Tab-separated table of N, CA and C in Angstrom:
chain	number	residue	atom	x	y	z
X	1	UNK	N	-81.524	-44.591	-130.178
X	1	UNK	CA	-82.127	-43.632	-131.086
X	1	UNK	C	-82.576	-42.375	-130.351
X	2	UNK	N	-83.061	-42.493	-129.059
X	2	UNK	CA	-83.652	-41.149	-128.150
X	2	UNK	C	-82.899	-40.167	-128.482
X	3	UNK	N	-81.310	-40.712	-128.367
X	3	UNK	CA	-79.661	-39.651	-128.187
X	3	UNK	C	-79.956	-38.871	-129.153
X	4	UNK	N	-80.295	-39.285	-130.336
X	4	UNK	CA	-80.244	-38.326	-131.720
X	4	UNK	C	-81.592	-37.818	-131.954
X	5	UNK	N	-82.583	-38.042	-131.351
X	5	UNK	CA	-83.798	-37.468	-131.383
X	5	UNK	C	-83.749	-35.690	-131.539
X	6	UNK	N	-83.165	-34.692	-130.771
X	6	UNK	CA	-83.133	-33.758	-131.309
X	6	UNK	C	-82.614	-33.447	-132.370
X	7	UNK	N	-81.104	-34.025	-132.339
X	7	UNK	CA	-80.654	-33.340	-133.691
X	7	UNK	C	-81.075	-33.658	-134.737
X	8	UNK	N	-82.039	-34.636	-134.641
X	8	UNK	CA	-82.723	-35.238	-136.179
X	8	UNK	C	-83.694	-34.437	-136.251
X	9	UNK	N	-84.834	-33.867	-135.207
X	9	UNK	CA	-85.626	-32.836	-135.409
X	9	UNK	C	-85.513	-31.194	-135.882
X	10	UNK	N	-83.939	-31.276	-135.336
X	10	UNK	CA	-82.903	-30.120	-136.050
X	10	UNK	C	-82.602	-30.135	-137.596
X	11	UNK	N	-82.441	-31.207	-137.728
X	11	UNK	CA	-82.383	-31.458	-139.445
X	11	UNK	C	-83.561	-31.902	-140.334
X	12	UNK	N	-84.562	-31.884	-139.569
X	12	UNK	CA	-86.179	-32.150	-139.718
X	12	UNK	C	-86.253	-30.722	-140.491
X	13	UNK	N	-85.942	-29.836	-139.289
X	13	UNK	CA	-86.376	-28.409	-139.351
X	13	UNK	C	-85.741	-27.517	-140.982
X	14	UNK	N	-84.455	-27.874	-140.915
X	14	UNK	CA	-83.626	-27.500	-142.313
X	14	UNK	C	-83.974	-28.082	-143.487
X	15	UNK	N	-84.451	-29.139	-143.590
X	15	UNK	CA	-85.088	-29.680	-144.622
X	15	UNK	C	-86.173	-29.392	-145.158
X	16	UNK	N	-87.224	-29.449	-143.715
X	16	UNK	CA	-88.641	-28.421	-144.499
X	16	UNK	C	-88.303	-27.210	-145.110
X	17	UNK	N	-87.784	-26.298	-144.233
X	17	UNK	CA	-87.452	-24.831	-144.613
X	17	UNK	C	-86.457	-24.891	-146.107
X	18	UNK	N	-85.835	-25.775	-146.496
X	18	UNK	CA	-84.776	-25.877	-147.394
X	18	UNK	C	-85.426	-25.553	-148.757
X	19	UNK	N	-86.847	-26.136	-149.107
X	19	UNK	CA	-86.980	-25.265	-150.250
X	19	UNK	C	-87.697	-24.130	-150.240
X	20	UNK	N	-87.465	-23.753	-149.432
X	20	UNK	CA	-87.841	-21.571	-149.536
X	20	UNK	C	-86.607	-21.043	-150.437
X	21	UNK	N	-85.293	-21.485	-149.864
X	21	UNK	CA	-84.408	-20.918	-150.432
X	21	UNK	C	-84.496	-21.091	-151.909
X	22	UNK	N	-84.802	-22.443	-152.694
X	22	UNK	CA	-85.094	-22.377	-153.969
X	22	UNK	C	-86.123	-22.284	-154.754
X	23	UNK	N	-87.280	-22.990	-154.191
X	23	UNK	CA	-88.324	-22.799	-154.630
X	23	UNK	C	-89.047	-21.062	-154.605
X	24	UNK	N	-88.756	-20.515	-153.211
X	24	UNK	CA	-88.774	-19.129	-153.277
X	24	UNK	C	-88.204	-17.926	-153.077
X	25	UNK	N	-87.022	-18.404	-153.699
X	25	UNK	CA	-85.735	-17.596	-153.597
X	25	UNK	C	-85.279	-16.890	-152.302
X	26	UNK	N	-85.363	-17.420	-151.666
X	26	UNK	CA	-84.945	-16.604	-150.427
X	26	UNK	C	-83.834	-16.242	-150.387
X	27	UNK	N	-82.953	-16.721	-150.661
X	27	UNK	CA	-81.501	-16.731	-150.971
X	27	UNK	C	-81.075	-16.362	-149.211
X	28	UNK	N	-81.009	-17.067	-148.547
X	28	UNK	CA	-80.194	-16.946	-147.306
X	28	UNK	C	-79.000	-17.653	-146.976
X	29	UNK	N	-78.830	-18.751	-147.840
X	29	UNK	CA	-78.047	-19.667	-148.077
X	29	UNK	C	-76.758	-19.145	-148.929
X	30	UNK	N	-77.215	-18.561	-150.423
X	30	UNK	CA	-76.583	-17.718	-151.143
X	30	UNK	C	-75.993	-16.669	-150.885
X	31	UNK	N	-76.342	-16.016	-149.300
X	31	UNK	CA	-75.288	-14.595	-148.977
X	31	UNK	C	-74.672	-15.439	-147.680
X	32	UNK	N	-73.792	-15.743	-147.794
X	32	UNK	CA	-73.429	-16.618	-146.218
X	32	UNK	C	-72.876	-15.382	-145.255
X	33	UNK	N	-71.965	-14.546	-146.231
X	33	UNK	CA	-71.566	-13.638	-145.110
X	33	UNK	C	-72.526	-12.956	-144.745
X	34	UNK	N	-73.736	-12.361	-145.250
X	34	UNK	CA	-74.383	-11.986	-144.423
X	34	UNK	C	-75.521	-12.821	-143.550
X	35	UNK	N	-75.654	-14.137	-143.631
X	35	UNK	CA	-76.207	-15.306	-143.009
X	35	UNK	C	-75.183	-14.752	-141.858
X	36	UNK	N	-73.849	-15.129	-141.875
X	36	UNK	CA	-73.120	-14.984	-140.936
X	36	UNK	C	-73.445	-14.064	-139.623
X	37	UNK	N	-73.318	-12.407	-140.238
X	37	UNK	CA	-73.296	-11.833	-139.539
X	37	UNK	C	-74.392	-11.783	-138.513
X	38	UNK	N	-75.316	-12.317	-139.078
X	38	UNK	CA	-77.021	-12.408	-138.576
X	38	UNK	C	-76.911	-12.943	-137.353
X	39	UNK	N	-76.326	-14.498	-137.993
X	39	UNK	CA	-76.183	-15.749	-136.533
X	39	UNK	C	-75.456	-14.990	-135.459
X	40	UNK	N	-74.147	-14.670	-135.648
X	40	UNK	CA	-72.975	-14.335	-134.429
X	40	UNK	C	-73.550	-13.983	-133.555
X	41	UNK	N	-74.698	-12.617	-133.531
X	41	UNK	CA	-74.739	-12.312	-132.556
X	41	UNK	C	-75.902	-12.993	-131.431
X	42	UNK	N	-76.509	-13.707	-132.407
X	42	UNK	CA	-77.958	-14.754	-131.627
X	42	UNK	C	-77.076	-15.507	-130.978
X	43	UNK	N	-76.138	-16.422	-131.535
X	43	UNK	CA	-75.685	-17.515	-131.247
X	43	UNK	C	-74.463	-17.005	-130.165
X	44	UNK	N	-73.805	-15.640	-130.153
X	44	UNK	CA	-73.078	-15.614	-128.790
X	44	UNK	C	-73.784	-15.459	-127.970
X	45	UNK	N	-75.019	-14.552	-127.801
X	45	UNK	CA	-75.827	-14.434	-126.514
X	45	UNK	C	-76.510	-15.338	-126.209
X	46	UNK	N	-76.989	-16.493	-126.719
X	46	UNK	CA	-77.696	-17.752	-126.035
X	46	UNK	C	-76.406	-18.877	-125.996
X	47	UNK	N	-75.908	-18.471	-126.591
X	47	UNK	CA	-74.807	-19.309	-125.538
X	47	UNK	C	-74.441	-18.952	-124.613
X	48	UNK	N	-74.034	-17.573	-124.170
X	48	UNK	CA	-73.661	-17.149	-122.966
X	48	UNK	C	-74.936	-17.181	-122.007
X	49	UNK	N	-76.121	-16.893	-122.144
X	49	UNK	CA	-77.309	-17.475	-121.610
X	49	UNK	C	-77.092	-18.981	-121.010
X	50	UNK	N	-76.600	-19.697	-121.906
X	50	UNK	CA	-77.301	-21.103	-121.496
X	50	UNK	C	-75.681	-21.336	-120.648
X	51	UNK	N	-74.824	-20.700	-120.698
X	51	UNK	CA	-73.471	-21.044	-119.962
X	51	UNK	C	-73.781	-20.442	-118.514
X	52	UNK	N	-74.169	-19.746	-118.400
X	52	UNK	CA	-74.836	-19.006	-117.525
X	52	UNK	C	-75.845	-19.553	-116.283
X	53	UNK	N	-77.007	-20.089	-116.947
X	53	UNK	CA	-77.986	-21.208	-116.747
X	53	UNK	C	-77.061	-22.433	-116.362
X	54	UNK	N	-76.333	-22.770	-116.507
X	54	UNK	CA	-75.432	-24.391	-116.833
X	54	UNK	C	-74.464	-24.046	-115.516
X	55	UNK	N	-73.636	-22.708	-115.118
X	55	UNK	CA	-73.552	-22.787	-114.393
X	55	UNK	C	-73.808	-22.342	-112.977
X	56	UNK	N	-74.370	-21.699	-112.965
X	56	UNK	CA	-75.886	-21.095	-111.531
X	56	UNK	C	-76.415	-22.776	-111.418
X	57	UNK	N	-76.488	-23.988	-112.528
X	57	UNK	CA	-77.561	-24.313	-111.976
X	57	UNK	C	-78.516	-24.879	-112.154
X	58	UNK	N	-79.488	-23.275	-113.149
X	58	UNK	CA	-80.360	-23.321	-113.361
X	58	UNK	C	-81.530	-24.435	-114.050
X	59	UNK	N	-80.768	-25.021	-114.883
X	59	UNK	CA	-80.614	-26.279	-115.994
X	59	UNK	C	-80.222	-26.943	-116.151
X	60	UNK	N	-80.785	-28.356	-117.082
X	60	UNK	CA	-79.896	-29.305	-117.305
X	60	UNK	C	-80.315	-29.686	-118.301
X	61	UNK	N	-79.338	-30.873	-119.007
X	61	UNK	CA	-79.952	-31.666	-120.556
X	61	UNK	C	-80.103	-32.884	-119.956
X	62	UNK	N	-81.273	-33.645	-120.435
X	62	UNK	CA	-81.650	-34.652	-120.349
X	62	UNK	C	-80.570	-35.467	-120.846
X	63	UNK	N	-79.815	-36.388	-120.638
X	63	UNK	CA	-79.119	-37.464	-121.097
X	63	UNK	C	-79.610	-38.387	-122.079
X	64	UNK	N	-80.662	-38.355	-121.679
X	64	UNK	CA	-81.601	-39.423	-122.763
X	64	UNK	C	-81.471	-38.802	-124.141
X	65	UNK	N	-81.903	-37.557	-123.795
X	65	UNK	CA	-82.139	-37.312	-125.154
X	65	UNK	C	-80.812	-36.210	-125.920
X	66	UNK	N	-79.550	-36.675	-125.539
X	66	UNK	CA	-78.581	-35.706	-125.990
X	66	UNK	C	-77.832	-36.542	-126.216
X	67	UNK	N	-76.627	-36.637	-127.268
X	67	UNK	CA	-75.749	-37.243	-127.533
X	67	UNK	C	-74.290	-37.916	-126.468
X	68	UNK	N	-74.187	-36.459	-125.645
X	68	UNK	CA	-73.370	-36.808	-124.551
X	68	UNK	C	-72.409	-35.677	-124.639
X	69	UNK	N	-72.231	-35.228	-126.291
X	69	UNK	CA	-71.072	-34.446	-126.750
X	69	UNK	C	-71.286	-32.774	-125.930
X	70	UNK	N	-70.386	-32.911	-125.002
X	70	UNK	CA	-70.306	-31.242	-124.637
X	70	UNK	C	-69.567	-30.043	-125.293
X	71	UNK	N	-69.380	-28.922	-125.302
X	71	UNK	CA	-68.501	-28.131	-126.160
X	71	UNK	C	-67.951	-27.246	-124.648
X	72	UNK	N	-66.975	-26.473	-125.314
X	72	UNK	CA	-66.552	-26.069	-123.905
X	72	UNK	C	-67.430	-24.952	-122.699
X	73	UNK	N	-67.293	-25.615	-121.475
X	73	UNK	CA	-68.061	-24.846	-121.162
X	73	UNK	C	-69.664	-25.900	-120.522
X	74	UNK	N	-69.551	-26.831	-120.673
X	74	UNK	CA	-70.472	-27.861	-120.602
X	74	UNK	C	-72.196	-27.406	-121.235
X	75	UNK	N	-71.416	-26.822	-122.320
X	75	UNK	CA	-72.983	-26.660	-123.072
X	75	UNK	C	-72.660	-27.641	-124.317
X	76	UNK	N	-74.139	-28.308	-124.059
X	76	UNK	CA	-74.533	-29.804	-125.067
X	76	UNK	C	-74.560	-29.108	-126.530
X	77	UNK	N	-73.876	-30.005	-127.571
X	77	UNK	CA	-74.161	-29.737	-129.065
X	77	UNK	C	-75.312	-29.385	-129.529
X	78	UNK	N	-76.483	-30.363	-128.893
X	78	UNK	CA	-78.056	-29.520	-129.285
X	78	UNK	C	-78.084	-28.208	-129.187
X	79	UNK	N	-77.199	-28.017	-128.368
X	79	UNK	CA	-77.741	-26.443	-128.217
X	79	UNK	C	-77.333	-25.605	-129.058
X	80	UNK	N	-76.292	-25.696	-129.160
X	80	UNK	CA	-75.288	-24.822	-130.595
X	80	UNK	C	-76.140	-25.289	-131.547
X	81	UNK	N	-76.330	-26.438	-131.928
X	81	UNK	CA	-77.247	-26.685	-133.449
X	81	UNK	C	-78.352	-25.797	-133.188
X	82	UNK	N	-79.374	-25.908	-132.229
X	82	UNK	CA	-80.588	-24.870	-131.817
X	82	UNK	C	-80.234	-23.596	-132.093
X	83	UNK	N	-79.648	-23.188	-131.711
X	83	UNK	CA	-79.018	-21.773	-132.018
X	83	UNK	C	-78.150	-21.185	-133.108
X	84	UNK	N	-78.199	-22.208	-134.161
X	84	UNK	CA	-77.696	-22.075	-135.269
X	84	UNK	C	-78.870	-22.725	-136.519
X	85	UNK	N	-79.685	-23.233	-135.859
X	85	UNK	CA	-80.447	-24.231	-136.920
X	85	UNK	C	-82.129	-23.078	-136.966
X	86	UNK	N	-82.264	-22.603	-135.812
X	86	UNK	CA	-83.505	-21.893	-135.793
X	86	UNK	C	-83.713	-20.707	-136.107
X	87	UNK	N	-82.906	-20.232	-135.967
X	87	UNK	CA	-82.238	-18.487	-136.303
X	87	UNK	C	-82.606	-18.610	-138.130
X	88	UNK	N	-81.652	-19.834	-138.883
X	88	UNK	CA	-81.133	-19.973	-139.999
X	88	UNK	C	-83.082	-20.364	-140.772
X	89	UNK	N	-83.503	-21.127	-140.158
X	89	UNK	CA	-85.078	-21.807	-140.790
X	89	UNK	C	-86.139	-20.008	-140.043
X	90	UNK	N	-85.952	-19.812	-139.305
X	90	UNK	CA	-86.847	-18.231	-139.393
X	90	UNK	C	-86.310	-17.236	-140.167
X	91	UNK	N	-84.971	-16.991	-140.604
X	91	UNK	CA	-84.823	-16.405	-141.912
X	91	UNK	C	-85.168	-16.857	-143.129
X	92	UNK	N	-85.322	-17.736	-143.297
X	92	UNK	CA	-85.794	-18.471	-144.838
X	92	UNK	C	-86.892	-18.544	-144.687
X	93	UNK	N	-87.654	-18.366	-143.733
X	93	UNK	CA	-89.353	-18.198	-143.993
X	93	UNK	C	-89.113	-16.932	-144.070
X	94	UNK	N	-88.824	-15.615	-143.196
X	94	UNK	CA	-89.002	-13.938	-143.756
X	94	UNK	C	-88.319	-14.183	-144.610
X	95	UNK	N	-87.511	-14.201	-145.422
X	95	UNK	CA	-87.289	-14.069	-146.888
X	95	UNK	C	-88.294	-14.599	-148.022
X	96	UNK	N	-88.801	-16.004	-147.499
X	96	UNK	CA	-89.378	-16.309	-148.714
X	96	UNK	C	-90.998	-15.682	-148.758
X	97	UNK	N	-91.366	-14.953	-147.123
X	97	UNK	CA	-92.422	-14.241	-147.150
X	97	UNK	C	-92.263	-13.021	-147.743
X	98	UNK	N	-91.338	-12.730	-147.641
X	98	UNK	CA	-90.800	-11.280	-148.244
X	98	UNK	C	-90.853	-11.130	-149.705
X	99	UNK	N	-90.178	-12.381	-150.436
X	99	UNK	CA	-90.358	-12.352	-151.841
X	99	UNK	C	-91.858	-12.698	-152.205
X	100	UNK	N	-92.600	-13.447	-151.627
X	100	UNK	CA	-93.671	-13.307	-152.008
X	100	UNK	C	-94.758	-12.255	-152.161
X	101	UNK	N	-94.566	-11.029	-150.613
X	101	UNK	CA	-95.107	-10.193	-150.748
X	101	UNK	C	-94.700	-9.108	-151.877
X	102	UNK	N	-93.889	-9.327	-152.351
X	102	UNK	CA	-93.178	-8.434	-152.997
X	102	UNK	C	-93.480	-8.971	-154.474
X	103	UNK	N	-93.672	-9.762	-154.399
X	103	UNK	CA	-94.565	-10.661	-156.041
X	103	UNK	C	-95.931	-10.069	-155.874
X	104	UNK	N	-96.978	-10.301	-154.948
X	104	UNK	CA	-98.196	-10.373	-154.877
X	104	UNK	C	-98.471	-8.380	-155.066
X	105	UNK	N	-97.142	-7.552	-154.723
X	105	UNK	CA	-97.353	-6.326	-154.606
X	105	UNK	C	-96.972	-5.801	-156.334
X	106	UNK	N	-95.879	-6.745	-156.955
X	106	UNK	CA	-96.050	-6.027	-158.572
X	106	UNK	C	-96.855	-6.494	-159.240
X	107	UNK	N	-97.466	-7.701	-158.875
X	107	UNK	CA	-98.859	-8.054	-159.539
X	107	UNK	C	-100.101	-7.400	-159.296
X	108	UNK	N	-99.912	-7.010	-157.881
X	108	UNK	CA	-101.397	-5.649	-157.884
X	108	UNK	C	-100.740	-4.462	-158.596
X	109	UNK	N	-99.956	-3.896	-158.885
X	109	UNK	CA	-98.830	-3.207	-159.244
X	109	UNK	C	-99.643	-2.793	-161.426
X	110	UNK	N	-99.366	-4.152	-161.267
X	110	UNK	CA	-99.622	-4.605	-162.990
X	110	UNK	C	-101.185	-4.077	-163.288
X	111	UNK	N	-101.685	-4.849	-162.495
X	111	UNK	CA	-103.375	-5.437	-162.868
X	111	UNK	C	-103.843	-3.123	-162.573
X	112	UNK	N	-102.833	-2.582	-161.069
X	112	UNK	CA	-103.364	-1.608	-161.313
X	112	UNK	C	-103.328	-0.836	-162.332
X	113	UNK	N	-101.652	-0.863	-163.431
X	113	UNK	CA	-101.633	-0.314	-164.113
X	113	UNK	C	-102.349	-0.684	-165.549
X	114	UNK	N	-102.647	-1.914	-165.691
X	114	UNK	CA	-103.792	-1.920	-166.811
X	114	UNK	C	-105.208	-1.670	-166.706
X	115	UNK	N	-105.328	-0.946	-165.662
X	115	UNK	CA	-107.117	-0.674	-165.356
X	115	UNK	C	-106.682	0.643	-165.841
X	116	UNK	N	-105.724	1.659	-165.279
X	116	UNK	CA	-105.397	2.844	-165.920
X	116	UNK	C	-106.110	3.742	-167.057
């Protein structure tokens, strides 16, 4: 069970965040291409970061706690999920903070225009 310990905390993470998108419309899910464009560029530079790190050296993945699965380049799947899973759950909180402020601003909006 250790092996899958991150990626289950990875899908921990998408699940909490999962109802912003509906419960408060975040809709980040709903524009994928521009979800898309967002990720590419996080997710090429920390990969090239951690390829980087991986080979200088610098780092390593615990075995215990990684599946085993490498991608090319000997960077571990956690990591691509990390870099695809965290990017994706901090946009769906600024969005669903966004729609909220943006509620709480036509409701002062309202209340100002009936004091009028």
């Amino acid at each position: 069970m250790d092996r899958y310990q991150y990626l289950l905390l990875m899908a921990g993470c998408l699940l909490i965040t999962l109802p912003l998108e509906f419960v408060l419309r975040a809709r980040v899910y709903r524009r994928p291409v521009r979800l898309l464009v967002a990720l590419l560029p996080v997710v090429a530079l920390f990969v090239a970061w951690d390829v980087l790190g991986i080979v200088r050296g610098h780092w390593t993945y615990s075995e215990r706690y990684t599946t085993g699965i490498l991608l090319p380049l000997r960077v571990p799947l956690e990591e691509l999920v990390f870099f695809v899973v965290i990017p994706i759950c901090g946009l769906l909180t600024y969005e669903a903070v966004g729609t909220m402020l943006g509620l709480l601003r036509r409701r002062a909006s309202r209340r100002e225009a009936g004091d009028a």
